[in-house]
CSV table of C-alpha atoms and ligand atoms in Angstrom, one decimal:
chain,number,residue,atom,x,y,z
A,453,MET,CA,103.0,11.0,156.9
A,454,SER,CA,103.0,9.6,153.3
A,455,PRO,CA,105.5,11.2,150.9
A,456,VAL,CA,104.4,14.6,149.7
A,457,LYS,CA,103.4,14.8,146.1
A,458,LYS,CA,103.8,18.2,144.5
A,459,LEU,CA,102.3,19.9,141.4
A,460,THR,CA,102.9,23.4,140.3
A,461,VAL,CA,100.3,25.5,138.5
A,462,GLY,CA,102.4,27.6,136.2
A,463,LEU,CA,100.7,31.0,136.0
A,464,GLY,CA,103.7,33.3,135.9
A,465,GLU,CA,103.7,35.6,138.9
A,466,ARG,CA,100.5,33.8,140.1
A,467,ARG,CA,102.1,30.4,140.1
A,468,TYR,CA,101.5,28.2,143.1
A,469,ASP,CA,102.1,24.7,144.4
A,470,ILE,CA,99.6,22.0,145.2
A,471,LEU,CA,100.9,19.7,147.9
A,472,ILE,CA,99.2,16.3,148.5
A,473,ALA,CA,99.9,13.8,151.3
A,474,GLU,CA,98.1,12.0,154.0
A,475,GLY,CA,98.7,13.8,157.3
A,476,LEU,CA,99.8,17.0,155.7
A,477,LEU,CA,97.7,19.1,158.0
A,478,ARG,CA,100.5,18.6,160.6
A,479,ASP,CA,102.8,20.7,158.4
A,480,LEU,CA,100.3,23.5,157.8
A,481,GLY,CA,102.2,25.9,160.0
A,482,SER,CA,105.5,25.4,158.4
A,483,LEU,CA,104.0,25.6,155.0
A,484,VAL,CA,102.2,28.8,155.6
A,485,ARG,CA,104.9,30.6,157.6
A,486,PRO,CA,107.1,31.5,154.6
A,487,LEU,CA,104.0,33.2,153.0
A,488,LEU,CA,103.6,35.7,155.9
A,489,SER,CA,104.7,39.2,155.3
A,490,SER,CA,102.9,40.9,158.1
A,491,ASP,CA,102.5,40.5,161.8
A,492,GLY,CA,98.8,40.5,161.9
A,493,PRO,CA,97.0,37.3,162.6
A,494,VAL,CA,96.1,34.8,159.9
A,495,ALA,CA,92.3,34.4,159.5
A,496,VAL,CA,91.2,30.7,159.3
A,497,VAL,CA,87.8,30.6,157.6
A,498,THR,CA,86.1,27.3,158.3
A,499,ASP,CA,82.8,25.6,159.2
A,500,GLU,CA,81.6,24.0,162.4
A,501,ASN,CA,82.0,20.4,161.2
A,502,VAL,CA,85.5,20.9,160.0
A,503,TRP,CA,86.6,23.0,163.0
A,504,GLY,CA,84.9,20.5,165.3
A,505,ALA,CA,86.9,17.7,163.9
A,506,TYR,CA,90.3,19.4,163.2
A,507,SER,CA,90.7,22.5,165.3
A,508,ASP,CA,93.2,20.8,167.6
A,509,ALA,CA,95.4,19.5,164.7
A,510,ALA,CA,95.3,22.7,162.8
A,511,SER,CA,95.8,25.0,165.8
A,512,ALA,CA,98.7,22.9,167.1
A,513,SER,CA,100.5,23.0,163.7
A,514,LEU,CA,100.0,26.7,163.2
A,515,ALA,CA,101.1,27.5,166.8
A,516,ALA,CA,104.2,25.2,166.6
A,517,SER,CA,105.4,27.4,163.7
A,518,GLY,CA,104.6,30.6,165.5
A,519,VAL,CA,101.8,31.5,163.2
A,520,LYS,CA,99.3,33.7,165.0
A,521,PHE,CA,95.7,33.0,163.9
A,522,GLU,CA,92.1,33.3,164.7
A,523,PRO,CA,89.3,31.1,163.3
A,524,ILE,CA,86.1,32.5,161.7
A,525,VAL,CA,83.7,29.6,162.1
A,526,LEU,CA,80.5,29.5,160.0
A,527,PRO,CA,77.6,27.1,160.2
A,528,PRO,CA,78.0,24.3,157.6
A,529,GLY,CA,76.1,24.3,154.3
A,530,GLU,CA,75.6,26.1,151.0
A,531,GLY,CA,73.5,28.8,152.7
A,532,ASN,CA,76.8,30.4,153.8
A,533,LYS,CA,78.0,30.9,150.3
A,534,SER,CA,75.9,34.0,150.3
A,535,MET,CA,75.8,37.8,151.0
A,536,SER,CA,75.2,37.1,154.7
A,537,GLY,CA,78.1,34.5,154.9
A,538,LEU,CA,80.3,37.0,153.1
A,539,ALA,CA,79.3,39.7,155.6
A,540,THR,CA,80.3,37.4,158.5
A,541,VAL,CA,83.7,36.8,156.9
A,542,TYR,CA,84.3,40.5,156.2
A,543,ASP,CA,83.3,41.3,159.9
A,544,GLY,CA,85.9,38.7,161.0
A,545,PHE,CA,88.6,40.1,158.7
A,546,ALA,CA,87.9,43.7,159.9
A,547,GLY,CA,87.9,42.6,163.6
A,548,LEU,CA,91.2,40.8,163.2
A,549,GLY,CA,92.8,43.7,161.2
A,550,VAL,CA,93.6,41.6,158.2
A,551,THR,CA,95.5,43.8,155.8
A,552,ARG,CA,96.3,43.5,152.2
A,553,ASN,CA,99.6,41.9,153.1
A,554,GLY,CA,97.8,39.5,155.4
A,555,LEU,CA,96.9,35.9,154.6
A,556,VAL,CA,93.7,34.0,155.0
A,557,ILE,CA,93.2,30.3,155.0
A,558,ALA,CA,90.2,28.5,153.6
A,559,PHE,CA,89.8,25.4,155.7
A,560,GLY,CA,86.8,23.4,154.5
A,561,GLY,CA,84.9,22.1,151.5
A,562,GLY,CA,83.9,23.8,148.4
A,563,VAL,CA,81.5,26.1,150.1
A,564,ILE,CA,84.2,27.5,152.4
A,565,GLY,CA,86.8,27.6,149.6
A,566,ASP,CA,84.5,29.6,147.3
A,567,LEU,CA,83.3,32.0,150.0
A,568,CYS,CA,86.7,32.6,151.6
A,569,GLY,CA,88.3,32.9,148.2
A,570,PHE,CA,85.8,35.5,147.1
A,571,ALA,CA,86.2,37.4,150.4
A,572,ALA,CA,90.0,37.3,149.9
A,573,ALA,CA,89.7,38.4,146.3
A,574,THR,CA,87.7,41.5,147.3
A,575,TRP,CA,89.3,42.3,150.7
A,576,MET,CA,91.2,45.5,150.2
A,577,ARG,CA,91.2,44.6,146.5
A,578,GLY,CA,92.9,41.3,147.1
A,579,ALA,CA,94.5,39.5,150.0
A,580,ARG,CA,96.4,36.3,149.5
A,581,PHE,CA,94.8,33.0,150.6
A,582,VAL,CA,95.7,29.4,151.0
A,583,GLN,CA,93.3,26.6,150.2
A,584,VAL,CA,93.1,23.7,152.7
A,585,PRO,CA,90.3,21.6,151.1
A,586,THR,CA,88.6,19.0,153.3
A,587,THR,CA,86.1,17.4,151.0
A,588,LEU,CA,86.9,15.1,148.0
A,589,LEU,CA,85.1,17.6,145.7
A,590,ALA,CA,87.2,20.4,146.9
A,591,GLN,CA,90.4,18.4,146.8
A,592,VAL,CA,89.9,17.2,143.2
A,593,ASP,CA,88.2,20.3,141.8
A,594,SER,CA,87.2,23.5,143.5
A,595,SER,CA,90.3,24.3,145.4
A,596,VAL,CA,92.4,24.5,142.3
A,597,GLY,CA,92.1,27.1,139.6
A,598,GLY,CA,91.1,30.3,141.4
A,599,LYS,CA,87.3,30.4,140.7
A,600,THR,CA,85.7,32.0,143.7
A,601,ALA,CA,82.1,33.1,144.1
A,602,ILE,CA,79.0,33.4,146.3
A,603,ASN,CA,75.4,32.7,145.3
A,604,LEU,CA,72.8,35.5,145.0
A,605,PRO,CA,69.0,35.0,145.3
A,606,GLN,CA,68.9,35.3,141.5
A,607,GLY,CA,71.3,32.4,140.9
A,608,LYS,CA,74.3,30.4,141.8
A,609,ASN,CA,77.9,31.8,141.6
A,610,LEU,CA,76.6,35.1,140.2
A,611,ALA,CA,79.0,37.3,142.2
A,612,GLY,CA,82.5,35.9,141.7
A,613,ALA,CA,86.1,36.6,140.9
A,614,PHE,CA,89.2,34.8,139.5
A,615,HIS,CA,91.6,34.8,142.4
A,616,GLN,CA,94.3,32.2,142.5
A,617,PRO,CA,95.4,30.8,145.9
A,618,SER,CA,99.0,31.1,146.9
A,619,LEU,CA,99.2,27.5,147.9
A,620,VAL,CA,96.9,24.4,148.1
A,621,VAL,CA,97.5,22.0,151.0
A,622,ILE,CA,95.7,18.7,150.5
A,623,ASP,CA,95.6,16.3,153.4
A,624,THR,CA,93.9,13.2,152.1
A,625,GLY,CA,93.6,11.8,155.6
A,626,LEU,CA,90.9,14.5,156.3
A,627,LEU,CA,88.6,12.5,154.0
A,628,GLY,CA,88.4,9.8,156.7
A,629,THR,CA,85.6,11.7,158.5
A,630,LEU,CA,83.7,12.7,155.4
A,631,PRO,CA,80.2,11.2,155.1
A,632,ASP,CA,79.8,8.6,152.4
A,633,ARG,CA,77.5,10.8,150.4
A,634,GLU,CA,80.2,13.5,150.2
A,635,ILE,CA,82.7,11.0,148.9
A,636,LYS,CA,80.3,10.0,146.1
A,637,ASN,CA,79.7,13.7,145.5
A,638,GLY,CA,83.4,14.1,144.8
A,639,MET,CA,83.7,10.9,142.8
A,640,SER,CA,81.4,12.3,140.2
A,641,GLU,CA,83.9,15.0,139.5
A,642,VAL,CA,86.7,12.4,139.5
A,643,VAL,CA,84.9,10.4,136.8
A,644,LYS,CA,84.4,13.6,134.9
A,645,TYR,CA,88.2,14.1,134.7
A,646,GLY,CA,88.6,10.6,133.3
A,647,ALA,CA,85.8,11.1,130.8
A,648,ILE,CA,87.1,14.4,129.4
A,649,ARG,CA,90.9,13.8,129.5
A,650,SER,CA,92.2,10.5,130.7
A,651,GLU,CA,91.0,7.1,129.5
A,652,SER,CA,93.5,5.4,131.8
A,653,LEU,CA,92.1,7.2,134.9
A,654,PHE,CA,88.6,6.2,133.7
A,655,GLU,CA,89.6,2.6,133.2
A,656,ALA,CA,91.3,2.5,136.6
A,657,LEU,CA,88.1,3.8,138.2
A,658,GLY,CA,86.2,1.0,136.6
A,659,ARG,CA,88.3,-1.7,138.2
A,660,ARG,CA,88.0,-3.3,141.6
A,661,PRO,CA,90.0,-2.7,143.7
A,662,GLY,CA,90.1,0.8,142.3
A,663,PRO,CA,93.1,3.2,142.5
A,664,GLU,CA,94.2,4.7,145.8
A,665,LEU,CA,92.5,8.0,146.5
A,666,PRO,CA,95.7,10.1,146.9
A,667,ASP,CA,96.7,8.9,143.4
A,668,VAL,CA,93.3,9.8,142.0
A,669,ILE,CA,93.5,13.3,143.7
A,670,PHE,CA,96.9,13.9,142.3
A,671,GLU,CA,95.8,12.9,138.8
A,672,CYS,CA,92.7,15.2,138.9
A,673,CYS,CA,94.7,18.1,140.2
A,674,ARG,CA,97.4,17.5,137.5
A,675,ILE,CA,94.7,17.6,134.8
A,676,LYS,CA,93.0,20.6,136.2
A,677,GLY,CA,96.3,22.5,136.7
A,678,GLU,CA,97.3,21.9,133.1
A,679,ILE,CA,93.9,23.1,131.8
A,680,VAL,CA,94.0,26.2,134.0
A,681,GLU,CA,97.5,27.0,132.9
A,682,ARG,CA,96.3,27.2,129.3
A,683,ASP,CA,93.0,28.9,129.9
A,684,GLU,CA,93.0,30.6,133.3
A,685,ARG,CA,89.9,32.7,132.6
A,686,ASP,CA,87.6,30.1,131.0
A,687,PHE,CA,87.4,31.2,127.4
A,688,GLY,CA,88.3,27.9,125.8
A,689,GLU,CA,89.7,24.7,127.1
A,690,ARG,CA,88.7,25.3,130.7
A,691,MET,CA,85.1,24.9,129.5
A,692,LEU,CA,85.8,21.2,129.2
A,693,LEU,CA,85.6,21.0,133.0
A,694,ASN,CA,81.9,21.8,132.6
A,695,PHE,CA,81.2,18.3,131.2
A,696,GLY,CA,77.9,17.1,132.7
A,697,HIS,CA,77.5,20.6,134.3
A,698,THR,CA,75.1,22.4,131.8
A,699,LEU,CA,72.5,19.7,132.4
A,700,GLY,CA,73.7,19.1,136.0
A,701,HIS,CA,73.1,22.7,136.9
A,702,ALA,CA,69.7,22.6,135.3
A,703,ILE,CA,68.9,19.5,137.4
A,704,GLU,CA,70.2,21.3,140.6
A,705,ARG,CA,67.9,24.3,139.8
A,706,GLN,CA,65.0,22.0,139.0
A,707,SER,CA,65.5,20.2,142.4
A,708,GLY,CA,65.7,23.5,144.2
A,709,TYR,CA,69.3,22.8,145.3
A,710,GLU,CA,67.8,20.7,148.1
A,711,GLY,CA,67.3,17.4,146.4
A,712,TYR,CA,70.6,16.6,144.8
A,713,ARG,CA,74.2,17.3,145.8
A,714,HIS,CA,76.2,19.0,143.0
A,715,GLY,CA,78.1,15.8,142.1
A,716,GLU,CA,74.9,13.8,142.1
A,717,ALA,CA,73.3,16.2,139.6
A,718,VAL,CA,76.6,16.2,137.5
A,719,ALA,CA,76.4,12.4,137.3
A,720,PHE,CA,73.0,12.6,135.8
A,721,GLY,CA,74.2,15.4,133.5
A,722,SER,CA,77.2,13.5,132.4
A,723,VAL,CA,75.2,10.4,131.3
A,724,LEU,CA,72.7,12.7,129.6
A,725,ALA,CA,75.4,14.6,127.7
A,726,ALA,CA,77.0,11.3,126.6
A,727,SER,CA,73.7,9.9,125.5
A,728,MET,CA,72.9,13.1,123.6
A,729,GLY,CA,76.3,13.0,121.9
A,730,GLU,CA,75.6,9.4,120.7
A,731,ARG,CA,72.3,10.5,119.3
A,732,MET,CA,73.8,13.4,117.5
A,733,GLY,CA,76.4,11.0,116.0
A,734,VAL,CA,79.4,12.8,117.6
A,735,THR,CA,80.1,10.4,120.5
A,736,GLU,CA,81.4,6.9,120.2
A,737,PRO,CA,78.5,4.5,120.8
A,738,GLY,CA,78.8,2.8,124.2
A,739,SER,CA,80.3,5.9,126.0
A,740,ALA,CA,77.1,6.6,127.9
A,741,GLU,CA,76.9,3.0,129.1
A,742,ALA,CA,80.6,3.1,130.2
A,743,LEU,CA,79.9,6.2,132.2
A,744,ARG,CA,76.8,4.6,133.8
A,745,ARG,CA,78.8,1.6,134.8
A,746,THR,CA,81.7,3.6,136.3
A,747,LEU,CA,79.5,6.1,138.1
A,748,ALA,CA,77.3,3.3,139.5
A,749,LEU,CA,80.4,1.4,140.7
A,750,HIS,CA,81.1,4.5,142.9
A,751,GLY,CA,77.6,4.6,144.3
A,752,LEU,CA,76.1,7.3,142.1
A,753,GLU,CA,72.7,7.1,140.5
A,754,THR,CA,73.0,7.5,136.8
A,755,ASP,CA,69.5,8.0,135.3
A,756,TYR,CA,67.8,11.2,136.1
A,757,PRO,CA,64.4,10.2,137.5
A,758,GLY,CA,62.7,13.5,136.6
A,759,ASP,CA,61.3,14.7,133.3
A,760,VAL,CA,64.2,15.9,131.2
A,761,SER,CA,61.9,18.2,129.1
A,762,GLU,CA,61.4,20.2,132.3
A,763,LEU,CA,65.1,21.0,132.3
A,764,LEU,CA,64.8,23.2,129.2
A,765,PRO,CA,63.6,26.4,130.9
A,766,ALA,CA,66.5,26.1,133.3
A,767,LEU,CA,68.9,25.8,130.3
A,768,ALA,CA,67.3,28.8,128.6
A,769,SER,CA,67.9,30.9,131.7
A,770,ASP,CA,71.5,29.6,132.2
A,771,LYS,CA,73.9,32.5,132.6
A,772,LYS,CA,75.9,31.0,129.8
A,773,ASN,CA,73.0,31.0,127.3
A,774,LEU,CA,73.8,33.4,124.5
A,775,GLY,CA,71.4,33.9,121.7
A,776,GLY,CA,69.6,30.6,122.3
A,777,GLU,CA,72.8,28.6,122.3
A,778,VAL,CA,74.8,27.1,125.1
A,779,ASN,CA,78.3,25.7,125.1
A,780,MET,CA,77.7,22.0,125.5
A,781,VAL,CA,80.7,19.8,126.4
A,782,LEU,CA,80.4,16.6,124.4
A,783,LEU,CA,82.5,13.5,124.2
A,784,ARG,CA,84.2,12.2,121.1
A,785,ARG,CA,84.9,9.1,123.2
A,786,ILE,CA,85.9,8.4,126.8
A,787,GLY,CA,89.0,10.5,127.5
A,788,ASP,CA,88.4,13.0,124.7
A,789,ALA,CA,85.9,15.9,125.0
A,790,PHE,CA,85.1,19.1,123.0
A,791,VAL,CA,82.9,22.1,123.3
A,792,ARG,CA,80.1,22.7,120.8
A,793,ARG,CA,77.8,25.7,120.5
A,794,THR,CA,74.5,24.0,120.5
A,795,GLY,CA,71.0,25.4,120.0
A,796,LEU,CA,68.4,24.9,122.7
A,797,SER,CA,66.1,23.3,120.2
A,798,GLU,CA,68.8,20.8,119.1
A,799,ILE,CA,69.3,20.0,122.8
A,800,ALA,CA,65.6,19.5,123.2
A,801,SER,CA,65.3,17.0,120.4
A,802,ALA,CA,68.5,15.1,121.4
A,803,LEU,CA,67.2,14.9,125.0
A,804,GLU,CA,63.7,13.7,124.0
A,805,GLY,CA,62.9,10.4,125.7
A,806,LEU,CA,66.1,10.3,127.7
A,807,GLY,CA,66.2,9.9,131.5
A,808,ARG,CA,63.6,8.0,133.4
A,809,TRP,CA,60.2,9.7,133.0
A,810,THR,CA,58.1,10.0,136.1
B,991,ADP,P1,81.4,20.8,148.9
B,991,ADP,O1,82.9,20.5,149.1
B,991,ADP,O2,80.8,19.6,148.1
B,991,ADP,O3,81.1,22.1,148.3
B,991,ADP,P2,80.7,21.5,151.6
B,991,ADP,O4,81.7,22.5,151.7
B,991,ADP,O5,79.3,22.0,151.8
B,991,ADP,O6,80.7,20.7,150.2
B,991,ADP,O7,80.9,20.3,152.6
B,991,ADP,C1,80.0,19.3,152.7
B,991,ADP,C2,79.7,18.9,154.1
B,991,ADP,O8,80.8,18.1,154.6
B,991,ADP,C3,79.5,20.1,155.1
B,991,ADP,O9,78.5,19.7,156.0
B,991,ADP,C4,80.9,20.2,155.7
B,991,ADP,O10,80.8,20.7,157.0
B,991,ADP,C5,81.3,18.7,155.8
B,991,ADP,N1,82.7,18.5,155.8
B,991,ADP,C6,83.7,19.1,155.1
B,991,ADP,N2,84.9,18.5,155.3
B,991,ADP,C7,84.7,17.5,156.2
B,991,ADP,C8,85.5,16.5,156.7
B,991,ADP,N3,86.8,16.4,156.4
B,991,ADP,N4,85.0,15.7,157.6
B,991,ADP,C9,83.7,15.7,158.0
B,991,ADP,N5,82.8,16.6,157.4
B,991,ADP,C10,83.3,17.5,156.5
B,992,ZN,ZN1,81.4,20.6,139.5
């Protein structure tokens, strides 16, 4: 196993560690064991792909430390981040007799992390949970910070809760089986961290050979942890993590969540936000081009092929739209971002003619 890197998210009594190493799954049992305060079994919430590939390794590690557990295995895909997926998880918890002192483990990508986290947040008004993220997106972004949610027919992430994990166990070796497209999906968020907070990370991502993934993951978690410590509940600085997301979410909605993966839509949204900022005169010229280059180097498409004007209705119905204004995250330059209340009409004119019109 590679040496374990450790970060702590300092949130007072809700503080927790993020541990990162290749091969760390082997230590899952010994890491979880000290968190147990009841005899009941630990529920491992996972999906068929992840459990298919890693049930032996995870089970062996838990069993070796004497941790009793039962898996709750869902089909893969965003469709499970739903009321019906939640019902399946609650049924599982009830069947296993998970108590408020119990512990649940989210073992999967962002879908499983969000779903299991929300189930844990609401189970008997809050059970502790451990994140064991298995996709790059979840390892660099969604497993840290305590945002949990499910989608409703009316919109994404509409039912949610802030519920911090008790521990995040990141085994970078699990990415070895992740499809290429899912790596790209996560790289889009990695580039985001460079764009909003770290010029040196951004520059490293633009080089070939690039930085090692475990180092990149550490750096993203470090940045996210720091931001979450200062703004756990997303009233200020944490909004910076939404860079590329306001337009990215609109693109996801426009494509019916089928066409683009989240990171792919965020890549388009990031380039659009940087281009808008340049037009508004608040972003250093050349930033959008730098983003294009770096995203493309990591296999992401950079120019939204649809009609950007069609994104406006989706922006108008964004849950963060207040009085015709949304919080746009804009760049001053690469590595430095800020939030600006921006009117929808201003966005419309800054977007005009951007993207690749069909
Ligand atoms: P995200 O993390 O982007 O929210 P998901 O949780 O939907 O994405 O995971 C994306 C896909 O990758 C799913 O089909 C999931 O089953 C699969 N998956 C997750 N982790 C791994 C892994 N380590 N190896 C192979 N497939 C994985
Ligand atoms: Zn995101």
